[in-house]
Amino acid sequence: MSCAFGLCLAVPLLVCCVSPGVAASWWSMGAAGSSRVMCDNVPGLVSRQRRLCQRHPEAMRSIGLGVAQWTAECQHQFRQHRWNCSAPHRERSLFGRVLQRSSRESAFVYAISSAGVVFAVTRACSQGELKSCSCDPKKKGSAKDNKGQFDWGGCSDNIDYGVKFASAFVDAKERMEKDARALMNLHNNRAGRKAVKRFLKQECKCHGVSGSCTLRTCWLAMADFRKTGDYLWRKYNGAIQVVMNQDGTGFTVANKRFKKPTNNDLVYFESSPDYCIRDRDVGSLGTAGRVCNQTSRGMDSCEVMCCGRGYDTSRISRMTKCECKFHWCCAVRCQDCLEVVDVHTCKAPKTAGWITQT
Ligand SMILES: *[C@@H]1O[C@H](CO)[C@@H](O)[C@H](O)[C@H]1NC(C)=O
Ligand SMILES: *[C@@H]1O[C@H](CO)[C@@H](O)[C@H](O)[C@H]1NC(C)=O
């Protein structure tokens, strides 16, 4: 153990006071506020994470802000599903509860959160917000691709730094625990980090005689985080159920008919609850009151979303922008129109008096 700047003195004290709680995780950094993250006040950091926090306060700020981005991405991907990745503030533990189960939802959340850290730290490097990193120093000089020679220029995203930092910070907790669940989390964390790296793209600017592009300057940039979200969403849908192998060092696929997971695949142990009714024990909020789509045949259809309980329809009117016209130059002017639409919301289960209706 390295003891930089006497920080190790403080560590044992801190360890004792972290409740081994349900939602205790670096995820709560999103709630710690962006202006100043106080490493000692973030619940659920393990000592190694706390040390990184103290040594890299600006990186922690980026990670904290990143929590909002990856939770929003998670909610976007799950918007049409019974479980919608929401973590209501009143019931912060619920997000933690659902993730206690080793389900595919957990696999997704671990992957996207770890991807989110890579993205946030890498971007902060490029924007010069971190003392410990900058643009990718390896992307210097000239190189060649199928369109010919070019110069590396500008600021290439330093994804290797982002991946390294994310791995050190995010994996710290699981590296201390050698059980099956830790192994599952580590696998999905890594899949998340790799996903971001997949969407690095080379961007170039042409110089030379009017668009001839004989001279180019290129740099590597991360694609929009949505790309990572969409990719991990496909991996969620194809997630592979596994069991620990005999010697406890890896996984074997639970059903021999399915393929062996690669490092890019998400893995999980337990099947998911149906998330139909509110059940604190499994972290399900239920779907009572959720908006469903009467004409859809997918997961957001009223049949599926409401779990066959039926739905209520209410007619609402709302103002929308309409008859928009383009005025030369350059404005778009619209009218306000009153639109009447039917909104369908799932009924609550009949027997469950403990559903709170608002
Ligand atoms: C997600 O689900 C919860 C509980 O069913 C609901 O209260 C919330 O409004 C939903 N969020 C979105 C964005 O649909
Ligand atoms: C409902 O589902 C249909 C068919 O998938 C789709 O075209 C429509 O846009 C959806 N409506 C809403 C309000 O999402």
CSV table of C-alpha atoms and ligand atoms in Angstrom, one decimal:
chain,number,residue,atom,x,y,z
A,1,MET,CA,0.0,0.0,0.0
A,2,SER,CA,1.4,3.4,-0.9
A,3,CYS,CA,1.0,6.2,1.6
A,4,ALA,CA,1.2,9.4,-0.3
A,5,PHE,CA,1.1,12.6,1.6
A,6,GLY,CA,0.1,10.8,4.8
A,7,LEU,CA,-3.3,10.0,3.4
A,8,CYS,CA,-3.1,6.5,4.6
A,9,LEU,CA,-3.5,7.7,8.1
A,10,ALA,CA,-7.0,8.8,7.4
A,11,VAL,CA,-8.0,5.7,5.5
A,12,PRO,CA,-8.6,3.2,8.3
A,13,LEU,CA,-10.8,5.8,10.1
A,14,LEU,CA,-12.9,6.2,7.0
A,15,VAL,CA,-13.3,2.6,6.3
A,16,CYS,CA,-14.9,1.9,9.6
A,17,CYS,CA,-17.7,4.4,9.0
A,18,VAL,CA,-18.9,3.4,5.6
A,19,SER,CA,-22.1,1.4,6.1
A,20,PRO,CA,-22.0,-1.7,4.0
A,21,GLY,CA,-25.3,-0.4,2.6
A,22,VAL,CA,-27.3,-1.3,-0.3
A,23,ALA,CA,-26.7,1.6,-2.6
A,24,ALA,CA,-23.3,2.4,-1.2
A,25,SER,CA,-21.2,3.0,-4.3
A,26,TRP,CA,-19.4,5.7,-6.2
A,27,TRP,CA,-22.6,6.3,-8.0
A,28,SER,CA,-23.7,8.5,-5.2
A,29,MET,CA,-21.1,11.0,-6.4
A,30,GLY,CA,-23.7,12.3,-8.8
A,31,ALA,CA,-25.6,13.5,-5.8
A,32,ALA,CA,-22.6,15.0,-4.0
A,33,GLY,CA,-22.9,18.1,-6.2
A,34,SER,CA,-20.5,19.3,-8.8
A,35,SER,CA,-19.1,22.4,-7.1
A,36,ARG,CA,-17.0,20.6,-4.5
A,37,VAL,CA,-16.8,16.9,-4.0
A,38,MET,CA,-15.7,16.0,-0.6
A,39,CYS,CA,-14.1,12.6,-0.7
A,40,ASP,CA,-14.9,11.9,2.9
A,41,ASN,CA,-18.5,12.6,2.5
A,42,VAL,CA,-19.2,10.4,-0.5
A,43,PRO,CA,-20.8,7.3,1.0
A,44,GLY,CA,-19.7,3.9,-0.2
A,45,LEU,CA,-16.2,4.7,-1.6
A,46,VAL,CA,-13.7,2.0,-0.7
A,47,SER,CA,-10.3,3.2,0.6
A,48,ARG,CA,-8.6,2.9,-2.8
A,49,GLN,CA,-11.3,5.0,-4.4
A,50,ARG,CA,-11.1,7.5,-1.6
A,51,ARG,CA,-7.3,7.9,-2.2
A,52,LEU,CA,-7.9,8.4,-5.9
A,53,CYS,CA,-10.6,10.9,-4.9
A,54,GLN,CA,-8.2,12.9,-2.8
A,55,ARG,CA,-5.4,12.8,-5.3
A,56,HIS,CA,-7.6,13.7,-8.3
A,57,PRO,CA,-10.3,16.0,-7.1
A,58,GLU,CA,-10.9,17.4,-10.6
A,59,ALA,CA,-11.3,14.0,-12.1
A,60,MET,CA,-13.9,13.3,-9.4
A,61,ARG,CA,-15.8,16.4,-10.4
A,62,SER,CA,-16.0,15.0,-14.0
A,63,ILE,CA,-17.0,11.6,-12.8
A,64,GLY,CA,-19.7,13.2,-10.6
A,65,LEU,CA,-21.1,15.2,-13.5
A,66,GLY,CA,-20.8,12.1,-15.7
A,67,VAL,CA,-23.3,10.3,-13.4
A,68,ALA,CA,-26.1,12.5,-14.7
A,69,GLN,CA,-25.1,11.7,-18.3
A,70,TRP,CA,-25.0,7.9,-18.0
A,71,THR,CA,-28.1,7.7,-15.9
A,72,ALA,CA,-29.9,9.8,-18.5
A,73,GLU,CA,-28.6,7.4,-21.2
A,74,CYS,CA,-29.8,4.4,-19.2
A,75,GLN,CA,-33.2,6.0,-18.8
A,76,HIS,CA,-33.3,6.7,-22.5
A,77,GLN,CA,-32.5,3.1,-23.4
A,78,PHE,CA,-35.1,1.8,-21.0
A,79,ARG,CA,-37.8,4.4,-21.6
A,80,GLN,CA,-40.2,1.9,-23.1
A,81,HIS,CA,-39.6,-0.8,-20.5
A,82,ARG,CA,-41.3,-1.8,-17.3
A,83,TRP,CA,-38.0,-1.2,-15.4
A,84,ASN,CA,-37.0,2.2,-16.7
A,85,CYS,CA,-33.7,2.8,-14.8
A,86,SER,CA,-35.2,5.4,-12.6
A,87,ALA,CA,-33.9,6.0,-9.1
A,88,PRO,CA,-36.4,8.3,-7.4
A,89,HIS,CA,-34.8,10.6,-4.9
A,90,ARG,CA,-37.1,9.6,-2.2
A,91,GLU,CA,-36.1,6.0,-2.5
A,92,ARG,CA,-32.5,6.1,-3.4
A,93,SER,CA,-32.0,2.6,-2.2
A,94,LEU,CA,-34.4,1.3,-4.9
A,95,PHE,CA,-31.8,1.7,-7.6
A,96,GLY,CA,-29.4,-0.1,-5.4
A,97,ARG,CA,-31.9,-2.8,-4.6
A,98,VAL,CA,-32.6,-3.8,-8.1
A,99,LEU,CA,-28.9,-4.0,-8.7
A,100,GLN,CA,-28.4,-6.3,-5.7
A,101,ARG,CA,-29.8,-9.0,-7.9
A,102,SER,CA,-27.3,-10.3,-10.4
A,103,SER,CA,-29.7,-9.7,-13.3
A,104,ARG,CA,-29.2,-8.4,-16.8
A,105,GLU,CA,-30.4,-5.0,-15.6
A,106,SER,CA,-27.5,-4.9,-13.2
A,107,ALA,CA,-25.1,-6.0,-15.9
A,108,PHE,CA,-26.3,-3.1,-18.1
A,109,VAL,CA,-26.0,-0.5,-15.3
A,110,TYR,CA,-22.5,-1.6,-14.3
A,111,ALA,CA,-21.4,-1.5,-18.0
A,112,ILE,CA,-22.9,1.9,-18.8
A,113,SER,CA,-21.7,3.5,-15.5
A,114,SER,CA,-18.2,2.3,-16.2
A,115,ALA,CA,-18.4,3.5,-19.8
A,116,GLY,CA,-19.6,6.8,-18.4
A,117,VAL,CA,-16.5,7.2,-16.3
A,118,VAL,CA,-14.3,6.5,-19.3
A,119,PHE,CA,-16.2,9.1,-21.3
A,120,ALA,CA,-16.2,11.7,-18.6
A,121,VAL,CA,-12.5,11.4,-17.7
A,122,THR,CA,-11.4,11.2,-21.4
A,123,ARG,CA,-13.3,14.3,-22.3
A,124,ALA,CA,-12.1,16.2,-19.2
A,125,CYS,CA,-8.5,15.3,-20.3
A,126,SER,CA,-9.1,16.8,-23.8
A,127,GLN,CA,-10.7,19.9,-22.3
A,128,GLY,CA,-7.6,20.5,-20.2
A,129,GLU,CA,-9.6,20.1,-16.9
A,130,LEU,CA,-7.3,17.5,-15.4
A,131,LYS,CA,-3.7,18.1,-14.3
A,132,SER,CA,-2.8,14.4,-14.7
A,133,CYS,CA,-3.6,14.1,-18.4
A,134,SER,CA,-3.9,15.8,-21.7
A,135,CYS,CA,-4.6,15.0,-25.3
A,136,ASP,CA,-3.2,11.7,-26.5
A,137,PRO,CA,0.5,12.2,-26.7
A,138,LYS,CA,0.9,9.1,-29.0
A,139,LYS,CA,-1.1,10.8,-31.8
A,140,LYS,CA,1.7,13.0,-33.0
A,141,GLY,CA,3.6,13.1,-36.3
A,142,SER,CA,2.3,11.7,-39.5
A,143,ALA,CA,0.5,8.5,-40.4
A,144,LYS,CA,-1.1,6.9,-43.4
A,145,ASP,CA,-4.5,5.5,-44.1
A,146,ASN,CA,-6.4,4.3,-47.3
A,147,LYS,CA,-6.7,7.9,-48.4
A,148,GLY,CA,-3.0,8.6,-48.1
A,149,GLN,CA,-0.7,10.4,-45.8
A,150,PHE,CA,-1.9,12.8,-43.0
A,151,ASP,CA,-0.6,14.6,-40.0
A,152,TRP,CA,-1.9,14.0,-36.5
A,153,GLY,CA,-2.9,17.4,-35.2
A,154,GLY,CA,-5.2,19.0,-32.7
A,155,CYS,CA,-6.2,17.2,-29.7
A,156,SER,CA,-6.9,13.5,-29.9
A,157,ASP,CA,-9.0,12.1,-27.1
A,158,ASN,CA,-6.8,10.3,-24.7
A,159,ILE,CA,-9.0,7.2,-24.3
A,160,ASP,CA,-6.2,5.1,-22.9
A,161,TYR,CA,-6.0,7.4,-19.9
A,162,GLY,CA,-9.7,7.4,-19.5
A,163,VAL,CA,-9.9,3.6,-19.6
A,164,LYS,CA,-7.0,3.2,-17.1
A,165,PHE,CA,-8.4,5.7,-14.7
A,166,ALA,CA,-11.9,4.2,-14.9
A,167,SER,CA,-10.5,0.8,-14.4
A,168,ALA,CA,-8.5,1.8,-11.3
A,169,PHE,CA,-11.4,3.8,-9.8
A,170,VAL,CA,-14.5,1.8,-10.8
A,171,ASP,CA,-13.1,-1.7,-10.3
A,172,ALA,CA,-11.5,-0.9,-6.9
A,173,LYS,CA,-14.4,-2.3,-4.9
A,174,GLU,CA,-14.8,-5.5,-6.8
A,175,ARG,CA,-11.1,-6.2,-6.8
A,176,MET,CA,-11.3,-6.5,-3.0
A,177,GLU,CA,-14.1,-9.0,-3.1
A,178,LYS,CA,-13.4,-12.3,-4.7
A,179,ASP,CA,-16.9,-13.6,-5.0
A,180,ALA,CA,-19.0,-14.5,-8.0
A,181,ARG,CA,-20.8,-11.2,-8.1
A,182,ALA,CA,-17.6,-9.3,-8.0
A,183,LEU,CA,-16.4,-11.3,-11.0
A,184,MET,CA,-19.6,-10.5,-12.8
A,185,ASN,CA,-19.3,-6.8,-12.1
A,186,LEU,CA,-15.7,-6.7,-13.2
A,187,HIS,CA,-16.6,-8.4,-16.5
A,188,ASN,CA,-19.4,-6.0,-17.2
A,189,ASN,CA,-17.4,-3.0,-16.2
A,190,ARG,CA,-14.7,-4.0,-18.7
A,191,ALA,CA,-17.3,-4.5,-21.4
A,192,GLY,CA,-18.5,-1.0,-20.7
A,193,ARG,CA,-15.0,0.5,-21.0
A,194,LYS,CA,-14.4,-1.4,-24.3
A,195,ALA,CA,-17.7,-0.1,-25.7
A,196,VAL,CA,-16.5,3.5,-25.5
A,197,LYS,CA,-13.3,2.6,-27.2
A,198,ARG,CA,-15.2,1.1,-30.1
A,199,PHE,CA,-16.6,4.4,-31.1
A,200,LEU,CA,-13.5,6.4,-31.5
A,201,LYS,CA,-13.5,8.0,-34.9
A,202,GLN,CA,-10.9,9.7,-36.9
A,203,GLU,CA,-11.9,13.2,-37.8
A,204,CYS,CA,-10.0,15.1,-40.4
A,205,LYS,CA,-9.7,18.5,-41.9
A,206,CYS,CA,-8.7,19.0,-45.5
A,207,HIS,CA,-6.2,21.5,-46.6
A,208,GLY,CA,-4.6,22.0,-50.0
A,209,VAL,CA,-5.8,23.3,-53.3
A,210,SER,CA,-9.5,24.0,-52.9
A,211,GLY,CA,-10.8,20.9,-51.4
A,212,SER,CA,-8.3,18.6,-53.0
A,213,CYS,CA,-7.6,17.2,-49.6
A,214,THR,CA,-4.0,16.4,-50.5
A,215,LEU,CA,-3.0,17.7,-47.1
A,216,ARG,CA,-5.0,16.5,-44.1
A,217,THR,CA,-4.8,17.0,-40.4
A,218,CYS,CA,-6.5,14.3,-38.4
A,219,TRP,CA,-7.3,13.5,-34.8
A,220,LEU,CA,-9.2,10.8,-32.9
A,221,ALA,CA,-12.4,11.8,-31.2
A,222,MET,CA,-15.0,9.9,-29.2
A,223,ALA,CA,-18.4,9.6,-30.7
A,224,ASP,CA,-21.5,10.8,-29.0
A,225,PHE,CA,-22.2,8.8,-25.8
A,226,ARG,CA,-25.5,7.7,-27.4
A,227,LYS,CA,-23.5,5.4,-29.7
A,228,THR,CA,-22.1,3.7,-26.6
A,229,GLY,CA,-25.6,3.6,-25.1
A,230,ASP,CA,-27.1,2.0,-28.2
A,231,TYR,CA,-24.3,-0.5,-28.4
A,232,LEU,CA,-24.6,-1.6,-24.8
A,233,TRP,CA,-28.4,-1.7,-25.2
A,234,ARG,CA,-27.9,-4.4,-27.9
A,235,LYS,CA,-25.5,-6.2,-25.6
A,236,TYR,CA,-28.1,-6.0,-22.9
A,237,ASN,CA,-30.6,-7.7,-25.2
A,238,GLY,CA,-28.1,-10.4,-26.0
A,239,ALA,CA,-26.7,-10.7,-22.5
A,240,ILE,CA,-25.5,-14.2,-21.6
A,241,GLN,CA,-26.6,-16.0,-18.5
A,242,VAL,CA,-23.6,-17.7,-16.9
A,243,VAL,CA,-22.5,-19.7,-13.9
A,244,MET,CA,-19.2,-19.7,-12.2
A,245,ASN,CA,-16.9,-22.4,-13.3
A,246,GLN,CA,-15.6,-25.0,-11.0
A,247,ASP,CA,-12.4,-23.3,-9.9
A,248,GLY,CA,-14.1,-19.9,-9.5
A,249,THR,CA,-11.9,-18.0,-11.9
A,250,GLY,CA,-14.4,-17.5,-14.7
A,251,PHE,CA,-17.7,-18.3,-16.2
A,252,THR,CA,-19.3,-21.0,-18.2
A,253,VAL,CA,-22.5,-20.4,-20.2
A,254,ALA,CA,-25.6,-21.5,-18.2
A,255,ASN,CA,-27.3,-23.0,-21.2
A,256,LYS,CA,-25.0,-24.9,-23.5
A,257,ARG,CA,-27.1,-24.0,-26.5
A,258,PHE,CA,-25.8,-20.4,-26.3
A,259,LYS,CA,-22.4,-19.2,-27.2
A,260,LYS,CA,-19.6,-18.5,-24.8
A,261,PRO,CA,-19.4,-14.9,-23.7
A,262,THR,CA,-16.6,-12.8,-25.1
A,263,ASN,CA,-15.1,-9.8,-23.3
A,264,ASN,CA,-17.6,-7.6,-25.2
A,265,ASP,CA,-20.7,-9.4,-24.0
A,266,LEU,CA,-22.7,-8.6,-20.8
A,267,VAL,CA,-23.1,-11.5,-18.4
A,268,TYR,CA,-25.5,-12.2,-15.6
A,269,PHE,CA,-26.4,-14.9,-13.2
A,270,GLU,CA,-30.1,-14.4,-12.2
A,271,SER,CA,-33.2,-14.0,-14.2
A,272,SER,CA,-35.0,-10.7,-13.8
A,273,PRO,CA,-38.2,-10.1,-11.9
A,274,ASP,CA,-41.1,-9.1,-14.1
A,275,TYR,CA,-41.2,-5.6,-12.6
A,276,CYS,CA,-45.0,-5.6,-12.8
A,277,ILE,CA,-45.8,-4.7,-9.3
A,278,ARG,CA,-44.2,-2.6,-6.7
A,279,ASP,CA,-41.9,-4.8,-4.7
A,280,ARG,CA,-39.2,-3.2,-2.5
A,281,ASP,CA,-37.3,-6.5,-2.1
A,282,VAL,CA,-36.5,-6.7,-5.7
A,283,GLY,CA,-36.3,-3.0,-6.3
A,284,SER,CA,-39.3,-2.9,-8.5
A,285,LEU,CA,-41.4,0.3,-8.7
A,286,GLY,CA,-44.2,-1.5,-10.6
A,287,THR,CA,-45.9,-0.1,-13.7
A,288,ALA,CA,-49.0,1.4,-12.1
A,289,GLY,CA,-49.4,4.9,-13.6
A,290,ARG,CA,-46.9,4.4,-16.4
A,291,VAL,CA,-47.8,5.7,-19.8
A,292,CYS,CA,-48.3,3.0,-22.4
A,293,ASN,CA,-48.8,3.0,-26.2
A,294,GLN,CA,-52.1,1.6,-27.4
A,295,THR,CA,-50.9,1.0,-30.9
A,296,SER,CA,-47.4,-0.4,-30.2
A,297,ARG,CA,-46.7,-4.1,-30.3
A,298,GLY,CA,-43.5,-3.7,-28.3
A,299,MET,CA,-42.5,-3.5,-24.7
A,300,ASP,CA,-44.3,-0.1,-24.4
A,301,SER,CA,-47.6,-1.6,-25.6
A,302,CYS,CA,-50.4,-1.3,-23.0
A,303,GLU,CA,-50.7,-5.0,-22.9
A,304,VAL,CA,-47.0,-5.6,-22.0
A,305,MET,CA,-46.4,-2.5,-19.9
A,306,CYS,CA,-49.5,-2.9,-17.8
A,307,CYS,CA,-49.0,-6.6,-17.4
A,308,GLY,CA,-52.5,-7.4,-18.5
A,309,ARG,CA,-54.1,-5.2,-15.7
A,310,GLY,CA,-55.6,-2.8,-18.2
A,311,TYR,CA,-55.2,0.9,-18.5
A,312,ASP,CA,-57.0,4.2,-18.0
A,313,THR,CA,-57.4,6.7,-20.8
A,314,SER,CA,-57.6,10.4,-20.3
A,315,ARG,CA,-57.9,13.1,-22.9
A,316,ILE,CA,-55.5,15.9,-22.4
A,317,SER,CA,-55.0,19.0,-24.4
A,318,ARG,CA,-51.7,20.7,-24.8
A,319,MET,CA,-50.1,23.5,-26.7
A,320,THR,CA,-47.7,22.5,-29.5
A,321,LYS,CA,-45.8,24.4,-32.1
A,322,CYS,CA,-47.4,24.0,-35.5
A,323,GLU,CA,-47.5,25.4,-39.0
A,324,CYS,CA,-43.9,26.4,-38.8
A,325,LYS,CA,-42.7,28.6,-41.6
A,326,PHE,CA,-39.2,29.5,-42.6
A,327,HIS,CA,-38.7,33.2,-43.0
A,328,TRP,CA,-35.8,34.5,-45.1
A,329,CYS,CA,-33.3,34.8,-43.5
A,330,CYS,CA,-33.0,33.0,-40.9
A,331,ALA,CA,-35.9,32.4,-38.6
A,332,VAL,CA,-38.5,29.8,-38.2
A,333,ARG,CA,-41.8,31.1,-36.9
A,334,CYS,CA,-44.6,28.8,-35.6
A,335,GLN,CA,-48.1,29.1,-34.5
A,336,ASP,CA,-49.3,27.8,-31.1
A,337,CYS,CA,-51.9,25.1,-31.7
A,338,LEU,CA,-54.1,23.3,-29.3
A,339,GLU,CA,-53.7,19.5,-29.6
A,340,VAL,CA,-56.0,17.0,-28.0
A,341,VAL,CA,-54.5,13.6,-27.3
A,342,ASP,CA,-55.4,10.5,-25.5
A,343,VAL,CA,-53.0,9.4,-22.8
A,344,HIS,CA,-53.1,5.8,-21.6
A,345,THR,CA,-51.8,4.9,-18.2
A,346,CYS,CA,-51.5,1.5,-16.5
A,347,LYS,CA,-54.0,0.5,-13.8
A,348,ALA,CA,-52.8,-0.4,-10.4
A,349,PRO,CA,-53.1,-4.0,-9.3
A,350,LYS,CA,-56.5,-4.5,-7.7
A,351,THR,CA,-55.5,-6.2,-4.5
A,352,ALA,CA,-52.6,-4.0,-3.7
A,353,GLY,CA,-53.8,-1.4,-1.3
A,354,TRP,CA,-50.2,-0.3,-0.6
A,355,ILE,CA,-49.7,1.2,-4.0
A,356,THR,CA,-49.6,4.9,-3.5
A,357,GLN,CA,-51.6,6.7,-6.0
A,358,THR,CA,-51.2,10.4,-6.7
B,1,LIG,C1,-40.2,5.3,-14.6
B,1,LIG,O1,-41.0,4.5,-13.8
B,1,LIG,C2,-41.5,5.1,-12.6
B,1,LIG,C3,-42.2,4.0,-11.8
B,1,LIG,O2,-43.0,3.2,-12.6
B,1,LIG,C4,-42.3,6.3,-12.9
B,1,LIG,O3,-42.7,6.9,-11.7
B,1,LIG,C5,-41.5,7.3,-13.7
B,1,LIG,O4,-42.2,8.4,-14.1
B,1,LIG,C6,-40.9,6.6,-15.0
B,1,LIG,N1,-40.0,7.5,-15.7
B,1,LIG,C7,-40.1,7.8,-16.9
B,1,LIG,C8,-39.1,8.7,-17.5
B,1,LIG,O5,-41.0,7.2,-17.6
B,2,LIG,C1,-46.9,4.2,-30.4
B,2,LIG,O1,-46.4,3.2,-31.2
B,2,LIG,C2,-46.5,3.3,-32.6
B,2,LIG,C3,-46.1,2.0,-33.3
B,2,LIG,O2,-44.9,1.6,-32.7
B,2,LIG,C4,-45.6,4.5,-33.0
B,2,LIG,O3,-45.7,4.7,-34.4
B,2,LIG,C5,-46.0,5.8,-32.3
B,2,LIG,O4,-45.2,6.9,-32.5
B,2,LIG,C6,-46.1,5.5,-30.8
B,2,LIG,N1,-46.7,6.7,-30.1
B,2,LIG,C7,-46.1,7.3,-29.1
B,2,LIG,C8,-46.9,8.4,-28.5
B,2,LIG,O5,-45.0,7.0,-28.7
